[in-house]
Tab-separated table of C-alpha atoms in Angstrom:
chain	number	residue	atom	x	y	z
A	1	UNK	CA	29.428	-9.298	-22.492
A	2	UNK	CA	30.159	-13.192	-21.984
A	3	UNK	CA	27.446	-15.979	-21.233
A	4	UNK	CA	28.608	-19.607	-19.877
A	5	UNK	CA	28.620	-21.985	-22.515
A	6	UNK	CA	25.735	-23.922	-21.279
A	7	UNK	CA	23.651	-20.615	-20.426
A	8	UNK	CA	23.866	-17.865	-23.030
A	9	UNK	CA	21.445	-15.828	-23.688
A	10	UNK	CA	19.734	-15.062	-26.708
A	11	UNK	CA	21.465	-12.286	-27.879
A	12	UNK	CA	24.887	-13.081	-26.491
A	13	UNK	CA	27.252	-13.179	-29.071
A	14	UNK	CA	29.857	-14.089	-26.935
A	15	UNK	CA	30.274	-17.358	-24.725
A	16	UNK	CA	33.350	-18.118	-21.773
A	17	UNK	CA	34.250	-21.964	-21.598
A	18	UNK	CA	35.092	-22.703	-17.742
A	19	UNK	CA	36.977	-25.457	-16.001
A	20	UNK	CA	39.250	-26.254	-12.831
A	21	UNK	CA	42.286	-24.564	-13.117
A	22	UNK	CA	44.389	-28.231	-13.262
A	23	UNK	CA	42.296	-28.902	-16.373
A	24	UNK	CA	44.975	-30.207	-18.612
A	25	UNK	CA	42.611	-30.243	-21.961
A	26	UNK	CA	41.360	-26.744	-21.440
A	27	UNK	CA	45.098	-25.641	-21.218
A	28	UNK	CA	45.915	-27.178	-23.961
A	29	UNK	CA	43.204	-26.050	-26.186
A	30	UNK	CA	44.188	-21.920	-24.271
A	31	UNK	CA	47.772	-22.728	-25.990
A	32	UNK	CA	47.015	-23.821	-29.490
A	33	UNK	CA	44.799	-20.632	-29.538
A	34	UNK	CA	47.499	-18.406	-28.049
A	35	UNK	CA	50.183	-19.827	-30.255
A	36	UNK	CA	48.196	-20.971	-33.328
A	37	UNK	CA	45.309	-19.117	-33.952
A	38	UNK	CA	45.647	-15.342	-33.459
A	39	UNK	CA	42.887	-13.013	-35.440
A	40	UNK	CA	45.346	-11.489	-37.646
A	41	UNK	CA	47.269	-14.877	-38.568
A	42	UNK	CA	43.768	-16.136	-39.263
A	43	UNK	CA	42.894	-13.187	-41.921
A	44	UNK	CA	46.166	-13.249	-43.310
A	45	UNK	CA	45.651	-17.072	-44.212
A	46	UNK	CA	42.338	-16.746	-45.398
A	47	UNK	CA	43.231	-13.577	-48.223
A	48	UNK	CA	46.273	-16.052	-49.277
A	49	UNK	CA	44.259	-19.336	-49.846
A	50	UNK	CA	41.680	-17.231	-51.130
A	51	UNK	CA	38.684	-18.360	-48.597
A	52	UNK	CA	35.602	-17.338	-48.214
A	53	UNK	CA	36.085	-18.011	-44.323
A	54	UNK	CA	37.910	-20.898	-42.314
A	55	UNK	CA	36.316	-22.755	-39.641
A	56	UNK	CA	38.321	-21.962	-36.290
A	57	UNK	CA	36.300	-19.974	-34.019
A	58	UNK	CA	36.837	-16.935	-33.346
A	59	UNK	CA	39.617	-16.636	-29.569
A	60	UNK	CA	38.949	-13.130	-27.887
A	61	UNK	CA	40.616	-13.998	-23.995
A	62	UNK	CA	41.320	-15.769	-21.603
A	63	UNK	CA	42.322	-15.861	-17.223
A	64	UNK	CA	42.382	-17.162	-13.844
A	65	UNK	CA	39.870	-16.339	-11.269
A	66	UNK	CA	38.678	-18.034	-8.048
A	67	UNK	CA	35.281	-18.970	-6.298
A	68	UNK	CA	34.864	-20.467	-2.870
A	69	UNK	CA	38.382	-21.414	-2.955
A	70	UNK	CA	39.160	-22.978	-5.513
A	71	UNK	CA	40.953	-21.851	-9.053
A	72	UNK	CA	39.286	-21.455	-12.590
A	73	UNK	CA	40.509	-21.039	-16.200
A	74	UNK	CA	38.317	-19.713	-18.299
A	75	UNK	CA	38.112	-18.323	-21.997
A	76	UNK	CA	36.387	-16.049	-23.988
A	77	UNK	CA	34.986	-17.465	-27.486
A	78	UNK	CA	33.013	-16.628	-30.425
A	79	UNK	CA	29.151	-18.080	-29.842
A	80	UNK	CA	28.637	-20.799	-31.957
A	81	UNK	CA	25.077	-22.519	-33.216
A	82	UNK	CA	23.892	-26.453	-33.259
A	83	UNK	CA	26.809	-29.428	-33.667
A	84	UNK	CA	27.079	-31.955	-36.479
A	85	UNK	CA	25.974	-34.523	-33.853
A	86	UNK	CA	22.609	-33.625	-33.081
A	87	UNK	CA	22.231	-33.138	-36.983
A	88	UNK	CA	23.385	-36.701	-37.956
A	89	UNK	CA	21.309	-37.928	-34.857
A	90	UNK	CA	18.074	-36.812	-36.622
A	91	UNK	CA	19.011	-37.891	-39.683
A	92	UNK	CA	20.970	-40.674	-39.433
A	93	UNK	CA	23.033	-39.922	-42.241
A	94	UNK	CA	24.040	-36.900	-44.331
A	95	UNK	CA	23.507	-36.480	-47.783
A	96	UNK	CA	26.942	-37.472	-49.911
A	97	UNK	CA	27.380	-33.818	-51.765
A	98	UNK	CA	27.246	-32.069	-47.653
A	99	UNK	CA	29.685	-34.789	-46.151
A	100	UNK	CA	32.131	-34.304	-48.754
A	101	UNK	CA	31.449	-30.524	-48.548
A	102	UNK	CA	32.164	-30.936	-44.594
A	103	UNK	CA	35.514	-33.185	-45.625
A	104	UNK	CA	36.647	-30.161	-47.693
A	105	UNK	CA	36.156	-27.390	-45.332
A	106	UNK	CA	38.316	-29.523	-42.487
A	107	UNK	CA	40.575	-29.941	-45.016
A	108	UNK	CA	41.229	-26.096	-44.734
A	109	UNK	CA	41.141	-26.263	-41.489
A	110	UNK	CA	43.501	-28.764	-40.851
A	111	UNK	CA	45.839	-27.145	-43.537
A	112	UNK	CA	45.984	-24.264	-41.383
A	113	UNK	CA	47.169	-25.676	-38.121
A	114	UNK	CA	49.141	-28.753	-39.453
A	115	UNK	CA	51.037	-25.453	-40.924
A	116	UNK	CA	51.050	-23.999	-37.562
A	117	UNK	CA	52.894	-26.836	-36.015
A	118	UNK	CA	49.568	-27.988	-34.659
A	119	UNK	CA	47.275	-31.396	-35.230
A	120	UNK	CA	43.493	-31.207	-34.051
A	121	UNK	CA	43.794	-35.215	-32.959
A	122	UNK	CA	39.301	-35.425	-32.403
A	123	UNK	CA	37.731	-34.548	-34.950
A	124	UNK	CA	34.207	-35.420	-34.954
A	125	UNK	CA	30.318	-34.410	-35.303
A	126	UNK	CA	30.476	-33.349	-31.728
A	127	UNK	CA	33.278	-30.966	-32.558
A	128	UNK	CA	31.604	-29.427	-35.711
A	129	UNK	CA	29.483	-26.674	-34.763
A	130	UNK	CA	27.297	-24.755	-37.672
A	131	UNK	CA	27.791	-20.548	-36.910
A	132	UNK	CA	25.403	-19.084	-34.661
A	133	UNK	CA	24.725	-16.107	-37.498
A	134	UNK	CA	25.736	-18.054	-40.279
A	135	UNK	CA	24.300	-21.899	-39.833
A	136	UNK	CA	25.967	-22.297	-43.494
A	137	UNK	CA	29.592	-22.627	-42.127
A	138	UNK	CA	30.936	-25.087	-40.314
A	139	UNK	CA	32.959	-24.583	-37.731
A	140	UNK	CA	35.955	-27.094	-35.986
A	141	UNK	CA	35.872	-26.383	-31.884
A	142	UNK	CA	37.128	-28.004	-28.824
A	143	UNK	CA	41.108	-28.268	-29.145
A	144	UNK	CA	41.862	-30.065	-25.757
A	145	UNK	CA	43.538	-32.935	-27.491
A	146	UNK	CA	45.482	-30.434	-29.970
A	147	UNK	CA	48.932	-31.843	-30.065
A	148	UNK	CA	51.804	-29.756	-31.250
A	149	UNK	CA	53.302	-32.264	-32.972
A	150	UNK	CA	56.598	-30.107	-34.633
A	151	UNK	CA	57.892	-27.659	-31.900
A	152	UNK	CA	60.156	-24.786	-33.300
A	153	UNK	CA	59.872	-27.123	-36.972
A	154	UNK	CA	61.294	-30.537	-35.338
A	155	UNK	CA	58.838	-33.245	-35.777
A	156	UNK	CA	57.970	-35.878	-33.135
A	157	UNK	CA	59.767	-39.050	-33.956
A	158	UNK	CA	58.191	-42.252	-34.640
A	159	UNK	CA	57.786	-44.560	-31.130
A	160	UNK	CA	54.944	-46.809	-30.318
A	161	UNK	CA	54.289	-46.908	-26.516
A	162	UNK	CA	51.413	-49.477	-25.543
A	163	UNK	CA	50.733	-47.536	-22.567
A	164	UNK	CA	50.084	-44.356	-24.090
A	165	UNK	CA	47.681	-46.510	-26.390
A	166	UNK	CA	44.151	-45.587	-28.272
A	167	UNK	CA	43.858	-42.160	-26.366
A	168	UNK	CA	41.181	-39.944	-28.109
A	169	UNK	CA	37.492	-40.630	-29.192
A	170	UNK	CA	37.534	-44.492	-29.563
A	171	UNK	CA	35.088	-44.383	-32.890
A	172	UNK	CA	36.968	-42.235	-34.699
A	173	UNK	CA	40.976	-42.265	-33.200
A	174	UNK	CA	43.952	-43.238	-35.912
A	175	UNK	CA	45.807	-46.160	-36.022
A	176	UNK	CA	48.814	-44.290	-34.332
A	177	UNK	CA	47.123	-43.344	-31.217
A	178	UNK	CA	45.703	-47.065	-30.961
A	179	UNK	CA	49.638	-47.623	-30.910
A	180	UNK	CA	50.223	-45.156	-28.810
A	181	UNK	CA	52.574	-43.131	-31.731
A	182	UNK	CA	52.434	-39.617	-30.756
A	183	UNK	CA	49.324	-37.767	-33.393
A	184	UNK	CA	51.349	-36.215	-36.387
A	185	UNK	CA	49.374	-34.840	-39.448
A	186	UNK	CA	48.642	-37.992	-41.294
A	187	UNK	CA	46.313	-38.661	-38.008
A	188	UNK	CA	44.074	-36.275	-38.668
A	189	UNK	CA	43.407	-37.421	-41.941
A	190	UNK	CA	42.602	-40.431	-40.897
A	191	UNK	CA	40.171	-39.419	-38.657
A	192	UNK	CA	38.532	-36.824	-41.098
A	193	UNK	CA	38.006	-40.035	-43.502
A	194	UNK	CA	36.438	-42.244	-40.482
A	195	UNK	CA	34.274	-39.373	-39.964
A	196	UNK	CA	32.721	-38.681	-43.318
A	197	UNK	CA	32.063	-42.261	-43.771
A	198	UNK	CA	30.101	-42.450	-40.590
A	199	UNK	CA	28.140	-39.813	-41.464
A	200	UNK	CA	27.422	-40.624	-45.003
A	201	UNK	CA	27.031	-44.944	-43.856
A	202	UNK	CA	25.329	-43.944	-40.690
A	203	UNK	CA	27.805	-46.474	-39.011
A	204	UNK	CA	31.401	-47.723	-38.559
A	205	UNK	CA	32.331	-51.391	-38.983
A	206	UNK	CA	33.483	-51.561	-35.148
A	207	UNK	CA	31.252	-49.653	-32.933
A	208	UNK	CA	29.805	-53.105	-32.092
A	209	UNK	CA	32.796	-53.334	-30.007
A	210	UNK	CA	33.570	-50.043	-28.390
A	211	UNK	CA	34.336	-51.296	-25.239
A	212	UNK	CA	37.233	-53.524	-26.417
A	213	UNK	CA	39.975	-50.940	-27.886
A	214	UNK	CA	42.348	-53.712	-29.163
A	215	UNK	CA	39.110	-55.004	-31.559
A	216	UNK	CA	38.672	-51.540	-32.533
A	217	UNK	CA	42.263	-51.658	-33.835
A	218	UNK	CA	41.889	-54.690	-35.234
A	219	UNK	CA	39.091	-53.768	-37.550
A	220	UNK	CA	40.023	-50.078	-38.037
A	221	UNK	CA	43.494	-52.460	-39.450
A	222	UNK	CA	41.469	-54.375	-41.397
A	223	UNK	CA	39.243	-51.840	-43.206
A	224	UNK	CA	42.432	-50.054	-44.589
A	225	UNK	CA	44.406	-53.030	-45.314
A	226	UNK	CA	41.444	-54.068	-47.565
A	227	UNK	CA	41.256	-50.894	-49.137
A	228	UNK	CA	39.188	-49.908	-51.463
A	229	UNK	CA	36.850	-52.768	-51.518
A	230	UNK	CA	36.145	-52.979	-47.302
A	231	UNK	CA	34.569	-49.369	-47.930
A	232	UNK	CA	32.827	-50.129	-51.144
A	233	UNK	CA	30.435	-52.621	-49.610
A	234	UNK	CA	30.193	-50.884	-46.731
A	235	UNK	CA	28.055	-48.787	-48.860
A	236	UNK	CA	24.266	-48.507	-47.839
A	237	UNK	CA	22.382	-50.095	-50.684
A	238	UNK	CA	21.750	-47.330	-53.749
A	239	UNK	CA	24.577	-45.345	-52.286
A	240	UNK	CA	28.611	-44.827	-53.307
A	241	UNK	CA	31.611	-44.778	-50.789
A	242	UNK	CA	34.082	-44.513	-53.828
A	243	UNK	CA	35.630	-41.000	-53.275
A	244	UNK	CA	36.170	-41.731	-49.136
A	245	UNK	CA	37.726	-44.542	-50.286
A	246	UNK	CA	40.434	-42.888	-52.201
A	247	UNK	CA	40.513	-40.460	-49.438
A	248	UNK	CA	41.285	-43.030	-47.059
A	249	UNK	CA	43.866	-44.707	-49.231
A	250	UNK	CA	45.747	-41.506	-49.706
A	251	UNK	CA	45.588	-41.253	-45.954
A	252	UNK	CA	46.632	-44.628	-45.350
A	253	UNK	CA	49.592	-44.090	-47.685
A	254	UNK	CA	51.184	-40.787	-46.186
A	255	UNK	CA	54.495	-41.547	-43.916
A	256	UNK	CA	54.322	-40.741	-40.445
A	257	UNK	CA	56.333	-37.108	-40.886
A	258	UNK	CA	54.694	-36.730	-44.715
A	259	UNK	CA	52.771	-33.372	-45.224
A	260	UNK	CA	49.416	-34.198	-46.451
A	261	UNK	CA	48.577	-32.971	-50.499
A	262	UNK	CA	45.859	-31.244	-49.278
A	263	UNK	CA	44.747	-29.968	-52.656
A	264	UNK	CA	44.704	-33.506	-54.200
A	265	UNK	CA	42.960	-34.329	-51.121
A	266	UNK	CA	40.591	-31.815	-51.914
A	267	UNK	CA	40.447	-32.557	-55.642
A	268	UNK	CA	39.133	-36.508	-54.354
A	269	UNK	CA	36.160	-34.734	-53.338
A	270	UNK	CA	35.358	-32.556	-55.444
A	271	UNK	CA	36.676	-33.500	-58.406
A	272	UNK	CA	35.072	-31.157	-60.697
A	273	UNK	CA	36.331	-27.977	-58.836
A	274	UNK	CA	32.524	-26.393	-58.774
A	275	UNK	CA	32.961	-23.471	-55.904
A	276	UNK	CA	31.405	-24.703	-52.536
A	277	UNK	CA	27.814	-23.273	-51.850
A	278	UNK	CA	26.030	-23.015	-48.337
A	279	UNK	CA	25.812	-26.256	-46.301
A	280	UNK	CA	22.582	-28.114	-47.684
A	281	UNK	CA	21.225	-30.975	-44.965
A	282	UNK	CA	18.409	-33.588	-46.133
A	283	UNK	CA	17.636	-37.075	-45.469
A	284	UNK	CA	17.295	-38.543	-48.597
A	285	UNK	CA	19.198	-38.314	-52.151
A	286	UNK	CA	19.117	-40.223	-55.433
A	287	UNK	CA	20.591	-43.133	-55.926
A	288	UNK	CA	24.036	-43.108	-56.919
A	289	UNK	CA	25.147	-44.353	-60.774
A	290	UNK	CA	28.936	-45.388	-60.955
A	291	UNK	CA	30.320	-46.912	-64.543
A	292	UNK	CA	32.261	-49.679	-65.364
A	293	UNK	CA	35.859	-49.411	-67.419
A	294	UNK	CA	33.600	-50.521	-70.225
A	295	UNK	CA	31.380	-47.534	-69.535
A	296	UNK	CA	28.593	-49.810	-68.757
A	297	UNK	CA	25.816	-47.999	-66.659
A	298	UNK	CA	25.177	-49.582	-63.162
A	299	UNK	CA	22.804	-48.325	-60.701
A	300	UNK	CA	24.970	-49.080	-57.207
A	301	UNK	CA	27.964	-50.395	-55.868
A	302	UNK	CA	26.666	-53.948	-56.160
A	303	UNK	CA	27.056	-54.351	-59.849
A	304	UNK	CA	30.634	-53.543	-59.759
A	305	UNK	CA	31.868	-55.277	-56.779
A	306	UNK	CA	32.402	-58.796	-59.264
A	307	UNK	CA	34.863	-56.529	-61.330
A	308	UNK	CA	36.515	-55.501	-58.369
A	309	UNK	CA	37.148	-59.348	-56.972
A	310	UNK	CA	38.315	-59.891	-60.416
A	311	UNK	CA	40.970	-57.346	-60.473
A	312	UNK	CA	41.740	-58.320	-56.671
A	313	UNK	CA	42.256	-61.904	-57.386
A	314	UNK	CA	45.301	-60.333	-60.193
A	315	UNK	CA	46.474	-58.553	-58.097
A	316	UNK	CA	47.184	-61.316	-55.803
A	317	UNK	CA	48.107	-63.208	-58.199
A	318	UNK	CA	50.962	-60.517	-59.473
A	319	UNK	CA	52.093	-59.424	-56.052
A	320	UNK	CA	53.495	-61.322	-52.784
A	321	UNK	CA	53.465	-59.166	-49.804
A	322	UNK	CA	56.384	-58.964	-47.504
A	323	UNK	CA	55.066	-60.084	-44.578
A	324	UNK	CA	54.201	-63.283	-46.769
A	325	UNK	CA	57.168	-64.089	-48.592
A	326	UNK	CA	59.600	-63.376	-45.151
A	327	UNK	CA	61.121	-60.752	-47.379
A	328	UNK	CA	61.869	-57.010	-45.531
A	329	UNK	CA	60.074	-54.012	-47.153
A	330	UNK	CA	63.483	-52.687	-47.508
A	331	UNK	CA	64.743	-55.233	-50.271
A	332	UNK	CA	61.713	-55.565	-51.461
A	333	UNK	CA	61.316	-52.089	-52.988
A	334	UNK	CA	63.507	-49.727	-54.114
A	335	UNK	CA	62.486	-46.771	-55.544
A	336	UNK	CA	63.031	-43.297	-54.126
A	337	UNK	CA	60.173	-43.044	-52.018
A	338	UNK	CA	61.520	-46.078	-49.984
A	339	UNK	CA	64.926	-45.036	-50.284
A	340	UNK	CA	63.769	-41.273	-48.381
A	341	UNK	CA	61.660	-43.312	-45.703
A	342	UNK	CA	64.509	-45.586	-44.793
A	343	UNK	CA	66.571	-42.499	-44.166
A	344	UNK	CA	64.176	-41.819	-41.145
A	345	UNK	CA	65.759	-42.082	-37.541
A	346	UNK	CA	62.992	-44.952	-37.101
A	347	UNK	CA	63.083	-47.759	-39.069
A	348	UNK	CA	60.243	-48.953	-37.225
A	349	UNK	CA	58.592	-45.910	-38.915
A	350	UNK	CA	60.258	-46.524	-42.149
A	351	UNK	CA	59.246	-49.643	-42.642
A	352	UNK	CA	55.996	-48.873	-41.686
A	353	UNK	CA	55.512	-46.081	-44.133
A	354	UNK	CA	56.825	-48.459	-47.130
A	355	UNK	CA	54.300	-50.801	-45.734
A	356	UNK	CA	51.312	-48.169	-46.638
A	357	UNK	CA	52.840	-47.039	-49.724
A	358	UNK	CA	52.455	-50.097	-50.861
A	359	UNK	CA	49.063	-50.799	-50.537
A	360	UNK	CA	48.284	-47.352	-51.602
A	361	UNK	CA	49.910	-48.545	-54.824
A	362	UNK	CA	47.513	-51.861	-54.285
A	363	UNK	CA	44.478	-50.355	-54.161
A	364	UNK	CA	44.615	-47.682	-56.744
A	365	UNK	CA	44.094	-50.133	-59.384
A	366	UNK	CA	41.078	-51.238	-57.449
A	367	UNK	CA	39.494	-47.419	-57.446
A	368	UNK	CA	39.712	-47.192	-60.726
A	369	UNK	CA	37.418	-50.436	-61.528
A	370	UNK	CA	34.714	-47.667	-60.195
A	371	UNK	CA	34.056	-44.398	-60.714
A	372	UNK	CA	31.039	-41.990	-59.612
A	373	UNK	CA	29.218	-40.100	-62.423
A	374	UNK	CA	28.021	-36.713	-61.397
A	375	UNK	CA	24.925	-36.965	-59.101
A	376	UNK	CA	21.933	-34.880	-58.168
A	377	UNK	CA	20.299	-34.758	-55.200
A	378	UNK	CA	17.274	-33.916	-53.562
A	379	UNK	CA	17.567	-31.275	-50.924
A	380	UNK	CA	14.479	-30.699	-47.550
A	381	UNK	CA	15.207	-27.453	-46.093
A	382	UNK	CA	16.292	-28.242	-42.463
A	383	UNK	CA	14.607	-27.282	-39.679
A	384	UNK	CA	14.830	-23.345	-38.181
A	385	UNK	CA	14.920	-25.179	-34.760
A	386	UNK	CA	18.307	-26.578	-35.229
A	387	UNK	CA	19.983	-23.368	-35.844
A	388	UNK	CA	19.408	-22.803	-32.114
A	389	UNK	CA	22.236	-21.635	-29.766
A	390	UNK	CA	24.131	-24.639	-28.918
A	391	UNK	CA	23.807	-25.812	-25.381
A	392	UNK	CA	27.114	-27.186	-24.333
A	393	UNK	CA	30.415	-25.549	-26.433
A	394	UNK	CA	32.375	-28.408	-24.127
A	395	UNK	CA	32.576	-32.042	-25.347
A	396	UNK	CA	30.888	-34.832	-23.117
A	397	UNK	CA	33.016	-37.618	-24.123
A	398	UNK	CA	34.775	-39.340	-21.882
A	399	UNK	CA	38.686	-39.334	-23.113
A	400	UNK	CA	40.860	-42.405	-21.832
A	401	UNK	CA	43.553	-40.557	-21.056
A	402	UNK	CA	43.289	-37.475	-19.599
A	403	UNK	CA	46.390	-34.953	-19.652
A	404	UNK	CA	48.205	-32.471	-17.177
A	405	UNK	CA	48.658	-28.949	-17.319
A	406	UNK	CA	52.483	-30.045	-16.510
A	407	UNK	CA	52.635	-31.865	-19.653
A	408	UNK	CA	52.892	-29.293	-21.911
């Protein structure tokens, strides 16, 4: 037995997700499931990665039917519990140790259907759902903007259309989809890094200006180029950013048809390799210690940010960009990374990717002016009332761009 989404009842383990027929989202998110995310490709994955679970829920049908004339869709999905949102809306902010636990567990995730030809293009709180019998997993829903962005093993080529631009969730979209660059793998990871510093900051740099996409662009531009520092001192006071700043600079880095190193990925945050526990939410934690490369013992990301100007201003000082000197990426370096993205069919893209790899290069020498030492936190049981059946399995955002049925 099936409940609606919005309606189920207490025992229902079972919910059915409903829209108009035309519904190009809904169809989309029926066809990743149907192509991507069959039960026994699922189990097969998780005994060869060696999971404990992965966080796709669980597809058991879908149809057409009609009521007072008109034509439905409608699928049949595993009940889920409470979302990430209403979580970080209580809190504020997650503790560091659960958003990088989160970060890792849609890292498996995203391994799975980046592998299956598929990228998730919105992740965010919204779209994270706890389980309905087990609030300790996490759990990545609503694939109406899944993209299958390597058909039959061909990827999507490189090519910016302005009128296809910033489609998604404005907050959290890529750079590509601000361009309007079709979503390839490297997108999600972008977005995964956005996310986990929202919910660790609280806040994004741009969401003062949500209502202007080209701004949002602008800034989202200007955090990465200014990599690692822009995301160090976005830091709330007593609190470090340093691992999502890696993460985002290993993002930032990737070429638009590169598979991800998901492992290293992983390895950014959680360095030490401890096995993942149950998801742990509180609203407070210690402060965070980082060290100097003197091994000088600081208490936040404030006493480290002079050593970081430092090693920026020799940096400068060593390197002139190409967009500076007038100089093309492509004489400018010539190693074999640059010489394999320059045999792309886009040299738009190519260039582009060298671009990226270069500040990648950049800002690693930053990242290591500060590093995290191991930290302990305080941890407040959270509240039995959150682990109630969540209301809505549907998104409410408002997409700019909605999709056909036809498109796909």
């Amino acid at each position: 037995i099936a409940f609606p989404t919005n309606k189920p009842e207490r025992e229902a383990q079972h919910v059915i997700k409903v829209e108009y027929q035309e519904n190009g989202p809904l169809f989309s998110e029926l066809k990743f499931y149907q192509r991507a995310a069959k039960k026994e490709c699922i189990k097969k994955w998780i005994e060869l990665k060696q999971l404990d679970y992965l966080g796709i829920p669980m597809f058991y049908g879908s149809g057409l039917t009609e009521f007072k004339g008109r034509s439905y869709r409608f699928m049949v999905m595993e009940r889920l519990g409470i979302d990430l949102q209403r979580i970080s809306d209580q809190n504020g902010t997650l503790k560091k140790s659960t958003v990088l636990q989160l970060g890792i567990r849609m890292l498996d995730v995203l391994e799975y259907i980046h592998e299956n030809e598929y990228v998730h293009g919105d992740i965010k709180a919204a779209n994270l759902l706890l389980g309905y019998k087990n609030p300790d997993r996490v759990y990545l829903a609503d694939y109406g903007l899944s993209y299958r962005y390597c058909p039959i093993g061909n990827h999507k080529q490189y090519q910016e259309n302005p009128r296809k631009g910033h489609n998604g969730t404005i907050e959290f979209t890529s750079l590509d989809a601000h361009k309007g660059v079709a979503l390839s793998r490297r997108s999600d990871v972008e977005i995964l890094g956005y996310c986990m510093l929202r919910w660790l900051c609280g806040k994004l740099p741009w969401e003062k200006n949500l209502k202007d996409p080209k701004a949002v662009q602008t800034a989202k531009t200007n955090l990465l180029d200014e990599l690692p520092e822009s995301v160090l001192n976005w830091a709330p006071s007593g609190s470090s950013c340093y691992e999502i700043a890696q993460f985002l600079e290993c993002a930032y880095s990737l070429a638009y048809d590169e598979k991800p190193n998901y492992q290293e990925l992983k390895k950014i945050l959680n360095p030490s390799g401890i096995p993942l526990g149950p998801l742990e939410f509180s609203t407070k934690e210690e402060g965070v210690n980082v060290h100097t490369p003197n091994n000088q013992r600081v208490d936040s990301r404030k006493a480290a940010t002079k050593q970081v100007n430092q090693m920026q201003n020799r940096l400068i000082g060593k390197k002139v960009h190409s967009e500076r000197s007038g100089e093309s990426c492509t004489t400018q370096r010539k190693g074999g990374k640059e010489k394999t993205l320059m045999g792309l069919v886009n040299s738009e893209a190519a260039q582009e990717s060298i671009r990226r790899r270069q500040k990648y290069q950049d800002a690693q020498e930053l990242l290591n002016v500060v590093k995290p030492f191991p930290q302990k936190f305080s941890y407040i049981q959270f509240p039995n009332s959150f682990y109630k059946s969540h209301e809505d399995f549907i998104s409410l955002d408002t997409f700019n761009k909605s999709r056909s049925p036809s498109g796909y």
